[in-house]
Amino acid sequence: MKTIMWISAFITCGLIIGIIVYVFAKGIPFISWDLLSTSPTYIPPHIGILPDIMNTIYIVIASLVVMVPLGAGAAIYLEEYATNQKVVAVIEYAAETLSGIPSIIYGLVGMLFFCEFAGLRTSILAGALTLVIMNLPSIMRTTQESLKTVPQSYREGAFALGAGKWRVIRTVVLPGCVDGIITGCVLATGRILGESAALLFTAGFAHTLNSFFEGLMSPGATLTVALYVYAKEQGEFGAAFAIAAILMILTLGINSLAMWLERHFRKMREQGYPQEKTKE
Amino acid sequence: MTRKKQNTMQENIKRKRVERIIHGIFLMLGLITVGCVLLITIYLVVSGIPAMRTIGLKEFLLGRKWASTAAEPKYGILPFILTSIYGTSGAILLGVPVGFFAAVYIAKIAKGKIKWLLQSAVGMLAGVPSVVYGLVGMMVLVPWIRKLFKVPDGSGLLASIIVLAVMILPSIIKVSVTALEAVPPEYEEASLALGATPIETYFRVSVPSARSGIAAAVVLGVGRAIGEAMAVMMVAGNAPNMPSLFESVRFLTTAVASEMSYSSGLQRQALFSIALVLYFFIMLINAALNFFLKRGNVKKL
């Protein structure tokens, strides 16, 4: 029995090490400044992934900007306002359902709703909004968790001083849940970086270099979509592996950042709630 | 005096109104997830039903031939449904044993640095983008299968099953570990005190009392496997055949993804119907997941 368990654990470890080593060995030789800093051209045939990098950054920024107020607001409603248990149950069930829906379905509905119905066409913005719906449950959950740790006595203290509900939320509760929002954002960034199926039909495949606002309204491939296109449709495996290596570095970095943040915030809370936050 | 009172009263009324507006805003934000679920459901049903009607439900679900671009188009999605079911079952058969034993090891035996190492490995596996799995599968797994089994093309059901098994591993391990760690230590101590060995204790006491959580982990894995599109698209070959281990196959997810960009008319509507069928499966799985989560009292991730 022990051997089987040991083998299983070893397989798990071996898989991730194997994937990392393989992707880096194949991809890193192809990463060059030229690849990172230019746009692709057909004549002469040349591959550059700068537009894809920029598109990825745009889509992350746009998604986070929309997602944070929505997700944090929903969490605040659930923790601070909601009194009707049935409503809470329905909202939480909906969030559970959302996190179980596969990304290809998000892509399809995003295409129908944002691109066609809302008239955004295939654009980074449509892709970002689709990702917002996808990642709402996770940012809601992290914010909720951190709201739960804000001591009830703080709220009571503020109420006793005559503050209204909104004032209490603004000055006492919100500063207390910043850590949850940050963790949620980091986790969401990791997921956005790795997402591809939801973006295929909403954000498109274009490789043109745009400024931020121009980029939002025009189609553009993120790194993952670019990887897919290079590997599956153009057979450019060098570029595909280079992108894969970059993606691995980014997601590994972001995931370790998220883990570190979580541990850091937990430690901070165990040491007691920081005093400065109550002064406001 | 009275004037002052009136002023404060007015201010109070004003303040209450502001509070009420803000309450309303938060209520709307709270209901946004519900709105999204409704939006997705309505859009899928509305756009998925027409094609099913035109083609005929029986013809659509049980038809064995998919030839959407032929002169006389055929829209039978039985091959896709079966491929999705076989592929998911295969991934579960491969992934669950490995995930289960690894989870017991992580939760009960591994200590200190080794536990940390294994848990980070699981976290990293979960973070790898699905296209990277697809790429590695395409470049490593597919040639291996071709050489090992001497088949003309390695991409197909077997390659997809292996890729899916790897992809569901982290979710299975994570949820099972949480469930196993939540087993009250008294149970294990009692078993040990009665003379059972640690291994006996883990498998006779800890695992049975964490069974709902472990079942939830398996169901979560099923959901992940059936919904995965990109990685599978890169290794499955994408020909609409009836499922067979070494033949090029198409899943429900990849059927939608592979034709969407150039589809129109009835073909496009049929793709939405496929998405609706997939959505139906996912809803069933979600219901099962919620059932087990509630019974096992474990949180998802």
Short mmCIF file of N, CA, C and O in Angstrom, two decimals, chain B residues 158-282:
data_model
loop_
_atom_site.label_atom_id
_atom_site.label_comp_id
_atom_site.label_asym_id
_atom_site.label_seq_id
_atom_site.Cartn_x
_atom_site.Cartn_y
_atom_site.Cartn_z
N LEU B 158 -7.03 7.86 -27.07
CA LEU B 158 -6.08 7.48 -26.01
C LEU B 158 -5.26 8.69 -25.56
O LEU B 158 -5.12 8.95 -24.35
N ALA B 159 -4.75 9.46 -26.52
CA ALA B 159 -3.96 10.63 -26.17
C ALA B 159 -4.80 11.61 -25.35
O ALA B 159 -4.34 12.16 -24.35
N SER B 160 -6.07 11.80 -25.75
CA SER B 160 -6.93 12.73 -25.02
C SER B 160 -7.15 12.25 -23.59
O SER B 160 -7.14 13.05 -22.66
N ILE B 161 -7.36 10.93 -23.45
CA ILE B 161 -7.61 10.40 -22.11
C ILE B 161 -6.42 10.67 -21.21
O ILE B 161 -6.57 11.12 -20.06
N ILE B 162 -5.22 10.44 -21.73
CA ILE B 162 -4.04 10.65 -20.88
C ILE B 162 -3.89 12.12 -20.51
O ILE B 162 -3.67 12.47 -19.34
N VAL B 163 -4.06 13.00 -21.51
CA VAL B 163 -3.94 14.43 -21.21
C VAL B 163 -4.99 14.85 -20.18
O VAL B 163 -4.70 15.56 -19.21
N LEU B 164 -6.23 14.39 -20.36
CA LEU B 164 -7.29 14.75 -19.41
C LEU B 164 -6.99 14.21 -18.02
O LEU B 164 -7.23 14.89 -17.02
N ALA B 165 -6.46 12.98 -17.97
CA ALA B 165 -6.16 12.39 -16.66
C ALA B 165 -5.16 13.27 -15.91
O ALA B 165 -5.31 13.53 -14.72
N VAL B 166 -4.15 13.75 -16.64
CA VAL B 166 -3.17 14.63 -15.99
C VAL B 166 -3.84 15.93 -15.55
O VAL B 166 -3.59 16.44 -14.46
N MET B 167 -4.73 16.45 -16.40
CA MET B 167 -5.32 17.75 -16.08
C MET B 167 -6.27 17.70 -14.89
O MET B 167 -6.44 18.70 -14.20
N ILE B 168 -6.94 16.56 -14.67
CA ILE B 168 -7.87 16.52 -13.54
C ILE B 168 -7.17 16.12 -12.25
O ILE B 168 -7.74 16.26 -11.17
N LEU B 169 -5.93 15.65 -12.37
CA LEU B 169 -5.20 15.20 -11.18
C LEU B 169 -5.17 16.25 -10.06
O LEU B 169 -5.54 15.95 -8.92
N PRO B 170 -4.76 17.51 -10.35
CA PRO B 170 -4.67 18.47 -9.24
C PRO B 170 -6.01 18.70 -8.54
O PRO B 170 -6.02 18.79 -7.30
N SER B 171 -7.13 18.80 -9.29
CA SER B 171 -8.39 19.07 -8.58
C SER B 171 -8.76 17.89 -7.69
O SER B 171 -9.23 18.07 -6.57
N ILE B 172 -8.53 16.66 -8.20
CA ILE B 172 -8.85 15.49 -7.38
C ILE B 172 -8.02 15.49 -6.11
O ILE B 172 -8.53 15.31 -5.01
N ILE B 173 -6.71 15.72 -6.27
CA ILE B 173 -5.82 15.66 -5.10
C ILE B 173 -6.20 16.75 -4.10
O ILE B 173 -6.35 16.47 -2.91
N LYS B 174 -6.39 17.98 -4.58
CA LYS B 174 -6.64 19.09 -3.66
C LYS B 174 -7.88 18.84 -2.81
O LYS B 174 -7.84 18.97 -1.59
N VAL B 175 -8.99 18.49 -3.47
CA VAL B 175 -10.24 18.32 -2.72
C VAL B 175 -10.14 17.11 -1.79
O VAL B 175 -10.59 17.16 -0.64
N SER B 176 -9.52 16.01 -2.27
CA SER B 176 -9.40 14.83 -1.41
C SER B 176 -8.54 15.14 -0.19
O SER B 176 -8.86 14.70 0.92
N VAL B 177 -7.45 15.87 -0.39
CA VAL B 177 -6.59 16.20 0.74
C VAL B 177 -7.36 17.01 1.78
O VAL B 177 -7.30 16.73 2.98
N THR B 178 -8.12 18.01 1.31
CA THR B 178 -8.92 18.80 2.26
C THR B 178 -9.86 17.90 3.04
O THR B 178 -10.01 18.05 4.26
N ALA B 179 -10.51 16.97 2.32
CA ALA B 179 -11.47 16.09 3.00
C ALA B 179 -10.76 15.19 4.00
O ALA B 179 -11.25 14.99 5.12
N LEU B 180 -9.61 14.66 3.60
CA LEU B 180 -8.89 13.74 4.49
C LEU B 180 -8.34 14.46 5.72
O LEU B 180 -8.30 13.90 6.81
N GLU B 181 -7.93 15.71 5.52
CA GLU B 181 -7.37 16.44 6.65
C GLU B 181 -8.45 16.85 7.64
O GLU B 181 -8.16 17.17 8.79
N ALA B 182 -9.70 16.87 7.16
CA ALA B 182 -10.80 17.28 8.05
C ALA B 182 -11.29 16.13 8.92
O ALA B 182 -12.16 16.32 9.77
N VAL B 183 -10.76 14.91 8.71
CA VAL B 183 -11.20 13.78 9.53
C VAL B 183 -10.72 14.02 10.97
O VAL B 183 -9.55 14.31 11.19
N PRO B 184 -11.62 13.91 11.97
CA PRO B 184 -11.23 14.18 13.34
C PRO B 184 -10.12 13.25 13.79
O PRO B 184 -10.21 12.03 13.59
N PRO B 185 -9.06 13.79 14.38
CA PRO B 185 -7.92 12.95 14.78
C PRO B 185 -8.32 11.86 15.79
O PRO B 185 -7.66 10.83 15.85
N GLU B 186 -9.40 12.10 16.54
CA GLU B 186 -9.82 11.10 17.54
C GLU B 186 -10.10 9.76 16.87
O GLU B 186 -9.77 8.71 17.40
N TYR B 187 -10.74 9.80 15.70
CA TYR B 187 -11.05 8.55 14.98
C TYR B 187 -9.78 7.74 14.78
O TYR B 187 -9.71 6.55 15.03
N GLU B 188 -8.77 8.44 14.24
CA GLU B 188 -7.53 7.75 13.91
C GLU B 188 -6.83 7.26 15.17
O GLU B 188 -6.31 6.14 15.21
N GLU B 189 -6.85 8.11 16.18
CA GLU B 189 -6.19 7.72 17.43
C GLU B 189 -6.85 6.48 18.03
O GLU B 189 -6.17 5.57 18.51
N ALA B 190 -8.17 6.45 17.98
CA ALA B 190 -8.89 5.30 18.52
C ALA B 190 -8.50 4.04 17.77
O ALA B 190 -8.22 2.99 18.38
N SER B 191 -8.43 4.15 16.45
CA SER B 191 -8.07 2.99 15.64
C SER B 191 -6.66 2.53 15.96
O SER B 191 -6.39 1.34 16.09
N LEU B 192 -5.75 3.49 16.09
CA LEU B 192 -4.37 3.14 16.41
C LEU B 192 -4.29 2.49 17.78
O LEU B 192 -3.56 1.51 17.99
N ALA B 193 -5.07 3.02 18.72
CA ALA B 193 -5.05 2.48 20.08
C ALA B 193 -5.55 1.05 20.12
O ALA B 193 -5.15 0.26 20.98
N LEU B 194 -6.44 0.70 19.17
CA LEU B 194 -6.96 -0.66 19.12
C LEU B 194 -5.97 -1.61 18.46
O LEU B 194 -6.27 -2.79 18.28
N GLY B 195 -4.85 -1.09 18.05
CA GLY B 195 -3.82 -1.96 17.52
C GLY B 195 -3.72 -2.00 16.01
O GLY B 195 -2.94 -2.78 15.48
N ALA B 196 -4.48 -1.18 15.31
CA ALA B 196 -4.37 -1.16 13.85
C ALA B 196 -3.08 -0.45 13.46
O ALA B 196 -2.63 0.46 14.17
N THR B 197 -2.49 -0.88 12.34
CA THR B 197 -1.29 -0.19 11.87
C THR B 197 -1.72 1.14 11.25
O THR B 197 -2.89 1.31 10.90
N PRO B 198 -0.78 2.09 11.10
CA PRO B 198 -1.13 3.37 10.49
C PRO B 198 -1.81 3.20 9.13
O PRO B 198 -2.84 3.83 8.86
N ILE B 199 -1.25 2.30 8.27
CA ILE B 199 -1.82 2.14 6.94
C ILE B 199 -3.26 1.65 7.03
O ILE B 199 -4.15 2.15 6.34
N GLU B 200 -3.48 0.64 7.90
CA GLU B 200 -4.85 0.15 8.09
C GLU B 200 -5.76 1.28 8.53
O GLU B 200 -6.87 1.43 8.05
N THR B 201 -5.26 2.09 9.45
CA THR B 201 -6.05 3.20 9.95
C THR B 201 -6.43 4.15 8.82
O THR B 201 -7.59 4.54 8.69
N TYR B 202 -5.45 4.51 7.98
CA TYR B 202 -5.75 5.47 6.91
C TYR B 202 -6.82 4.94 5.98
O TYR B 202 -7.73 5.67 5.59
N PHE B 203 -6.70 3.64 5.61
CA PHE B 203 -7.63 3.14 4.59
C PHE B 203 -8.93 2.61 5.17
O PHE B 203 -9.93 2.57 4.47
N ARG B 204 -8.92 2.19 6.45
CA ARG B 204 -10.16 1.64 7.03
C ARG B 204 -10.93 2.71 7.80
O ARG B 204 -12.12 2.58 8.00
N VAL B 205 -10.24 3.74 8.27
CA VAL B 205 -10.91 4.75 9.10
C VAL B 205 -10.97 6.11 8.41
O VAL B 205 -12.04 6.68 8.20
N SER B 206 -9.79 6.62 8.03
CA SER B 206 -9.77 7.98 7.49
C SER B 206 -10.51 8.07 6.16
O SER B 206 -11.36 8.96 5.98
N VAL B 207 -10.18 7.16 5.23
CA VAL B 207 -10.80 7.24 3.90
C VAL B 207 -12.33 7.09 3.98
O VAL B 207 -13.05 7.90 3.40
N PRO B 208 -12.84 6.06 4.71
CA PRO B 208 -14.30 5.96 4.77
C PRO B 208 -14.96 7.20 5.37
O PRO B 208 -16.01 7.63 4.90
N SER B 209 -14.34 7.82 6.38
CA SER B 209 -15.04 8.98 6.93
C SER B 209 -14.87 10.22 6.05
O SER B 209 -15.60 11.18 6.22
N ALA B 210 -13.96 10.19 5.10
CA ALA B 210 -13.84 11.31 4.17
C ALA B 210 -14.48 10.99 2.83
O ALA B 210 -14.25 11.69 1.84
N ARG B 211 -15.32 9.94 2.78
CA ARG B 211 -15.73 9.44 1.46
C ARG B 211 -16.56 10.45 0.67
O ARG B 211 -16.41 10.54 -0.55
N SER B 212 -17.40 11.23 1.35
CA SER B 212 -18.19 12.22 0.60
C SER B 212 -17.28 13.24 -0.06
O SER B 212 -17.49 13.61 -1.22
N GLY B 213 -16.28 13.68 0.67
CA GLY B 213 -15.35 14.64 0.10
C GLY B 213 -14.59 14.07 -1.08
O GLY B 213 -14.39 14.74 -2.09
N ILE B 214 -14.20 12.80 -0.95
CA ILE B 214 -13.47 12.17 -2.04
C ILE B 214 -14.40 11.98 -3.26
O ILE B 214 -13.98 12.20 -4.40
N ALA B 215 -15.66 11.63 -2.98
CA ALA B 215 -16.63 11.52 -4.08
C ALA B 215 -16.78 12.87 -4.77
O ALA B 215 -16.82 12.96 -6.00
N ALA B 216 -16.83 13.95 -3.97
CA ALA B 216 -16.93 15.29 -4.56
C ALA B 216 -15.72 15.56 -5.45
O ALA B 216 -15.85 16.14 -6.53
N ALA B 217 -14.54 15.12 -5.00
CA ALA B 217 -13.33 15.33 -5.78
C ALA B 217 -13.44 14.63 -7.14
O ALA B 217 -13.08 15.20 -8.17
N VAL B 218 -13.98 13.39 -7.12
CA VAL B 218 -14.12 12.65 -8.38
C VAL B 218 -15.11 13.36 -9.30
O VAL B 218 -14.85 13.53 -10.50
N VAL B 219 -16.23 13.81 -8.73
CA VAL B 219 -17.23 14.48 -9.56
C VAL B 219 -16.66 15.77 -10.14
O VAL B 219 -16.89 16.11 -11.31
N LEU B 220 -15.89 16.49 -9.32
CA LEU B 220 -15.25 17.70 -9.82
C LEU B 220 -14.34 17.36 -11.00
O LEU B 220 -14.32 18.07 -12.01
N GLY B 221 -13.61 16.25 -10.86
CA GLY B 221 -12.75 15.81 -11.95
C GLY B 221 -13.56 15.51 -13.21
O GLY B 221 -13.16 15.87 -14.31
N VAL B 222 -14.71 14.86 -13.04
CA VAL B 222 -15.57 14.57 -14.19
C VAL B 222 -15.96 15.86 -14.90
O VAL B 222 -15.87 15.98 -16.12
N GLY B 223 -16.34 16.87 -14.08
CA GLY B 223 -16.75 18.15 -14.66
C GLY B 223 -15.62 18.80 -15.44
O GLY B 223 -15.80 19.29 -16.56
N ARG B 224 -14.41 18.78 -14.85
CA ARG B 224 -13.26 19.38 -15.53
C ARG B 224 -12.98 18.66 -16.84
O ARG B 224 -12.70 19.27 -17.86
N ALA B 225 -13.06 17.32 -16.80
CA ALA B 225 -12.68 16.54 -17.97
C ALA B 225 -13.67 16.75 -19.11
O ALA B 225 -13.29 16.93 -20.26
N ILE B 226 -14.96 16.77 -18.76
CA ILE B 226 -15.96 16.86 -19.84
C ILE B 226 -15.98 18.25 -20.44
O ILE B 226 -16.34 18.44 -21.59
N GLY B 227 -15.52 19.26 -19.67
CA GLY B 227 -15.58 20.62 -20.17
C GLY B 227 -14.31 21.11 -20.85
O GLY B 227 -14.28 22.18 -21.42
N GLU B 228 -13.25 20.33 -20.79
CA GLU B 228 -11.98 20.80 -21.34
C GLU B 228 -12.04 20.81 -22.87
O GLU B 228 -12.48 19.87 -23.49
N ALA B 229 -11.57 21.90 -23.45
CA ALA B 229 -11.66 22.01 -24.90
C ALA B 229 -10.30 22.11 -25.58
O ALA B 229 -9.97 21.31 -26.46
N MET B 230 -9.48 23.07 -25.16
CA MET B 230 -8.29 23.39 -25.96
C MET B 230 -7.26 22.26 -25.98
O MET B 230 -6.75 21.91 -27.04
N ALA B 231 -6.96 21.72 -24.78
CA ALA B 231 -5.93 20.68 -24.74
C ALA B 231 -6.38 19.49 -25.57
O ALA B 231 -5.59 18.91 -26.33
N VAL B 232 -7.67 19.15 -25.44
CA VAL B 232 -8.19 18.00 -26.17
C VAL B 232 -8.17 18.25 -27.67
O VAL B 232 -7.84 17.38 -28.47
N MET B 233 -8.48 19.50 -28.03
CA MET B 233 -8.51 19.84 -29.44
C MET B 233 -7.14 19.60 -30.08
O MET B 233 -7.05 19.26 -31.26
N MET B 234 -6.08 19.78 -29.30
CA MET B 234 -4.75 19.66 -29.87
C MET B 234 -4.29 18.20 -29.98
O MET B 234 -3.35 17.92 -30.71
N VAL B 235 -4.93 17.29 -29.25
CA VAL B 235 -4.45 15.90 -29.31
C VAL B 235 -5.49 14.89 -29.81
O VAL B 235 -5.15 13.73 -29.98
N ALA B 236 -6.74 15.32 -30.02
CA ALA B 236 -7.77 14.33 -30.32
C ALA B 236 -7.92 14.05 -31.81
O ALA B 236 -8.54 13.07 -32.20
N GLY B 237 -7.34 14.88 -32.66
CA GLY B 237 -7.43 14.63 -34.08
C GLY B 237 -8.63 15.27 -34.75
O GLY B 237 -8.59 15.63 -35.91
N ASN B 238 -9.76 15.34 -34.02
CA ASN B 238 -10.92 16.11 -34.48
C ASN B 238 -11.69 15.58 -35.67
O ASN B 238 -12.37 16.34 -36.34
N ALA B 239 -11.60 14.30 -35.98
CA ALA B 239 -12.48 13.77 -37.02
C ALA B 239 -13.72 13.20 -36.34
O ALA B 239 -13.60 12.56 -35.28
N PRO B 240 -14.90 13.43 -36.90
CA PRO B 240 -16.13 13.01 -36.21
C PRO B 240 -16.40 11.52 -36.29
O PRO B 240 -17.44 11.09 -36.77
N ASN B 241 -15.47 10.70 -35.81
CA ASN B 241 -15.67 9.24 -35.83
C ASN B 241 -16.37 8.77 -34.57
O ASN B 241 -16.37 9.46 -33.56
N MET B 242 -16.93 7.56 -34.64
CA MET B 242 -17.39 6.93 -33.41
C MET B 242 -16.13 6.63 -32.59
O MET B 242 -15.08 6.32 -33.15
N PRO B 243 -16.24 6.72 -31.25
CA PRO B 243 -15.02 6.61 -30.44
C PRO B 243 -14.35 5.24 -30.55
O PRO B 243 -15.01 4.21 -30.52
N SER B 244 -13.04 5.28 -30.69
CA SER B 244 -12.23 4.08 -30.66
C SER B 244 -10.85 4.54 -30.24
O SER B 244 -10.43 5.65 -30.58
N LEU B 245 -10.17 3.71 -29.48
CA LEU B 245 -8.99 4.16 -28.74
C LEU B 245 -7.93 4.85 -29.61
O LEU B 245 -7.34 5.84 -29.21
N PHE B 246 -7.71 4.32 -30.80
CA PHE B 246 -6.61 4.88 -31.58
C PHE B 246 -7.09 5.72 -32.75
O PHE B 246 -6.32 6.12 -33.59
N GLU B 247 -8.40 5.96 -32.80
CA GLU B 247 -8.88 6.72 -33.93
C GLU B 247 -9.07 8.18 -33.57
O GLU B 247 -9.30 8.52 -32.41
N SER B 248 -8.97 9.01 -34.58
CA SER B 248 -9.18 10.43 -34.38
C SER B 248 -10.64 10.68 -33.98
O SER B 248 -11.55 10.18 -34.63
N VAL B 249 -10.85 11.39 -32.90
CA VAL B 249 -12.21 11.58 -32.40
C VAL B 249 -12.49 13.05 -32.13
O VAL B 249 -11.60 13.88 -32.12
N ARG B 250 -13.78 13.34 -31.90
CA ARG B 250 -14.17 14.70 -31.59
C ARG B 250 -15.06 14.69 -30.36
O ARG B 250 -15.99 13.90 -30.28
N PHE B 251 -14.75 15.54 -29.39
CA PHE B 251 -15.54 15.64 -28.16
C PHE B 251 -16.65 16.68 -28.36
O PHE B 251 -16.65 17.42 -29.34
N LEU B 252 -17.58 16.74 -27.41
CA LEU B 252 -18.62 17.76 -27.47
C LEU B 252 -17.99 19.16 -27.51
O LEU B 252 -18.39 20.02 -28.30
N THR B 253 -17.00 19.35 -26.64
CA THR B 253 -16.37 20.68 -26.57
C THR B 253 -15.66 21.01 -27.87
O THR B 253 -15.79 22.12 -28.39
N THR B 254 -14.90 20.05 -28.39
CA THR B 254 -14.12 20.37 -29.58
C THR B 254 -15.00 20.46 -30.82
O THR B 254 -14.66 21.15 -31.76
N ALA B 255 -16.15 19.79 -30.77
CA ALA B 255 -17.08 19.92 -31.90
C ALA B 255 -17.52 21.37 -32.03
O ALA B 255 -17.61 21.92 -33.13
N VAL B 256 -17.80 22.00 -30.89
CA VAL B 256 -18.19 23.41 -30.91
C VAL B 256 -17.02 24.26 -31.39
O VAL B 256 -17.15 25.10 -32.28
N ALA B 257 -15.86 24.03 -30.77
CA ALA B 257 -14.73 24.92 -31.02
C ALA B 257 -14.20 24.81 -32.44
O ALA B 257 -13.82 25.80 -33.04
N SER B 258 -14.23 23.59 -33.01
CA SER B 258 -13.52 23.44 -34.28
C SER B 258 -14.30 24.00 -35.47
O SER B 258 -13.70 24.34 -36.47
N GLU B 259 -15.63 24.08 -35.37
CA GLU B 259 -16.35 24.56 -36.55
C GLU B 259 -16.91 25.96 -36.40
O GLU B 259 -17.40 26.55 -37.36
N MET B 260 -16.85 26.49 -35.17
CA MET B 260 -17.51 27.76 -34.90
C MET B 260 -17.06 28.87 -35.83
O MET B 260 -17.86 29.68 -36.30
N SER B 261 -15.75 28.90 -36.11
CA SER B 261 -15.23 30.08 -36.81
C SER B 261 -15.72 30.18 -38.25
O SER B 261 -15.74 31.26 -38.81
N TYR B 262 -16.09 29.07 -38.84
CA TYR B 262 -16.54 29.18 -40.24
C TYR B 262 -17.97 28.71 -40.47
O TYR B 262 -18.39 28.46 -41.58
N SER B 263 -18.74 28.58 -39.37
CA SER B 263 -20.07 28.01 -39.53
C SER B 263 -21.09 29.09 -39.87
O SER B 263 -20.87 30.27 -39.64
N SER B 264 -22.22 28.63 -40.42
CA SER B 264 -23.32 29.56 -40.68
C SER B 264 -24.60 28.76 -40.79
O SER B 264 -24.58 27.54 -40.96
N GLY B 265 -25.73 29.46 -40.67
CA GLY B 265 -27.03 28.83 -40.86
C GLY B 265 -27.29 27.70 -39.89
O GLY B 265 -27.00 27.79 -38.71
N LEU B 266 -27.83 26.61 -40.43
CA LEU B 266 -28.23 25.48 -39.59
C LEU B 266 -27.02 24.87 -38.89
O LEU B 266 -27.10 24.45 -37.74
N GLN B 267 -25.88 24.85 -39.58
CA GLN B 267 -24.68 24.27 -38.99
C GLN B 267 -24.32 25.00 -37.71
O GLN B 267 -24.04 24.39 -36.67
N ARG B 268 -24.39 26.34 -37.79
CA ARG B 268 -24.08 27.15 -36.62
C ARG B 268 -25.08 26.90 -35.49
O ARG B 268 -24.71 26.73 -34.33
N GLN B 269 -26.35 26.82 -35.86
CA GLN B 269 -27.37 26.55 -34.85
C GLN B 269 -27.14 25.19 -34.20
O GLN B 269 -27.34 25.01 -33.01
N ALA B 270 -26.73 24.23 -35.04
CA ALA B 270 -26.47 22.89 -34.51
C ALA B 270 -25.32 22.93 -33.50
O ALA B 270 -25.34 22.21 -32.50
N LEU B 271 -24.33 23.80 -33.74
CA LEU B 271 -23.24 23.91 -32.80
C LEU B 271 -23.75 24.43 -31.45
O LEU B 271 -23.31 23.98 -30.39
N PHE B 272 -24.68 25.38 -31.51
CA PHE B 272 -25.26 25.86 -30.25
C PHE B 272 -26.01 24.75 -29.55
O PHE B 272 -26.00 24.66 -28.32
N SER B 273 -26.67 23.89 -30.34
CA SER B 273 -27.38 22.77 -29.72
C SER B 273 -26.40 21.84 -29.04
O SER B 273 -26.68 21.31 -27.96
N ILE B 274 -25.22 21.63 -29.65
CA ILE B 274 -24.21 20.79 -29.01
C ILE B 274 -23.81 21.41 -27.68
O ILE B 274 -23.70 20.72 -26.66
N ALA B 275 -23.63 22.74 -27.69
CA ALA B 275 -23.26 23.42 -26.45
C ALA B 275 -24.35 23.22 -25.40
O ALA B 275 -24.06 23.05 -24.21
N LEU B 276 -25.61 23.23 -25.84
CA LEU B 276 -26.71 23.04 -24.90
C LEU B 276 -26.66 21.64 -24.28
O LEU B 276 -26.87 21.47 -23.07
N VAL B 277 -26.35 20.64 -25.12
CA VAL B 277 -26.22 19.28 -24.60
C VAL B 277 -25.09 19.21 -23.56
O VAL B 277 -25.25 18.66 -22.47
N LEU B 278 -23.97 19.85 -23.90
CA LEU B 278 -22.84 19.89 -22.97
C LEU B 278 -23.25 20.57 -21.66
O LEU B 278 -22.92 20.11 -20.56
N TYR B 279 -23.98 21.67 -21.78
CA TYR B 279 -24.43 22.42 -20.62
C TYR B 279 -25.32 21.55 -19.74
O TYR B 279 -25.23 21.58 -18.51
N PHE B 280 -26.16 20.76 -20.39
CA PHE B 280 -27.04 19.85 -19.66
C PHE B 280 -26.21 18.86 -18.82
O PHE B 280 -26.46 18.66 -17.63
N PHE B 281 -25.19 18.28 -19.45
CA PHE B 281 -24.30 17.36 -18.72
C PHE B 281 -23.67 18.07 -17.52
O PHE B 281 -23.61 17.53 -16.42
N ILE B 282 -23.18 19.28 -17.77
CA ILE B 282 -22.48 20.02 -16.71
C ILE B 282 -23.43 20.30 -15.55
O ILE B 282 -23.05 20.20 -14.38
#
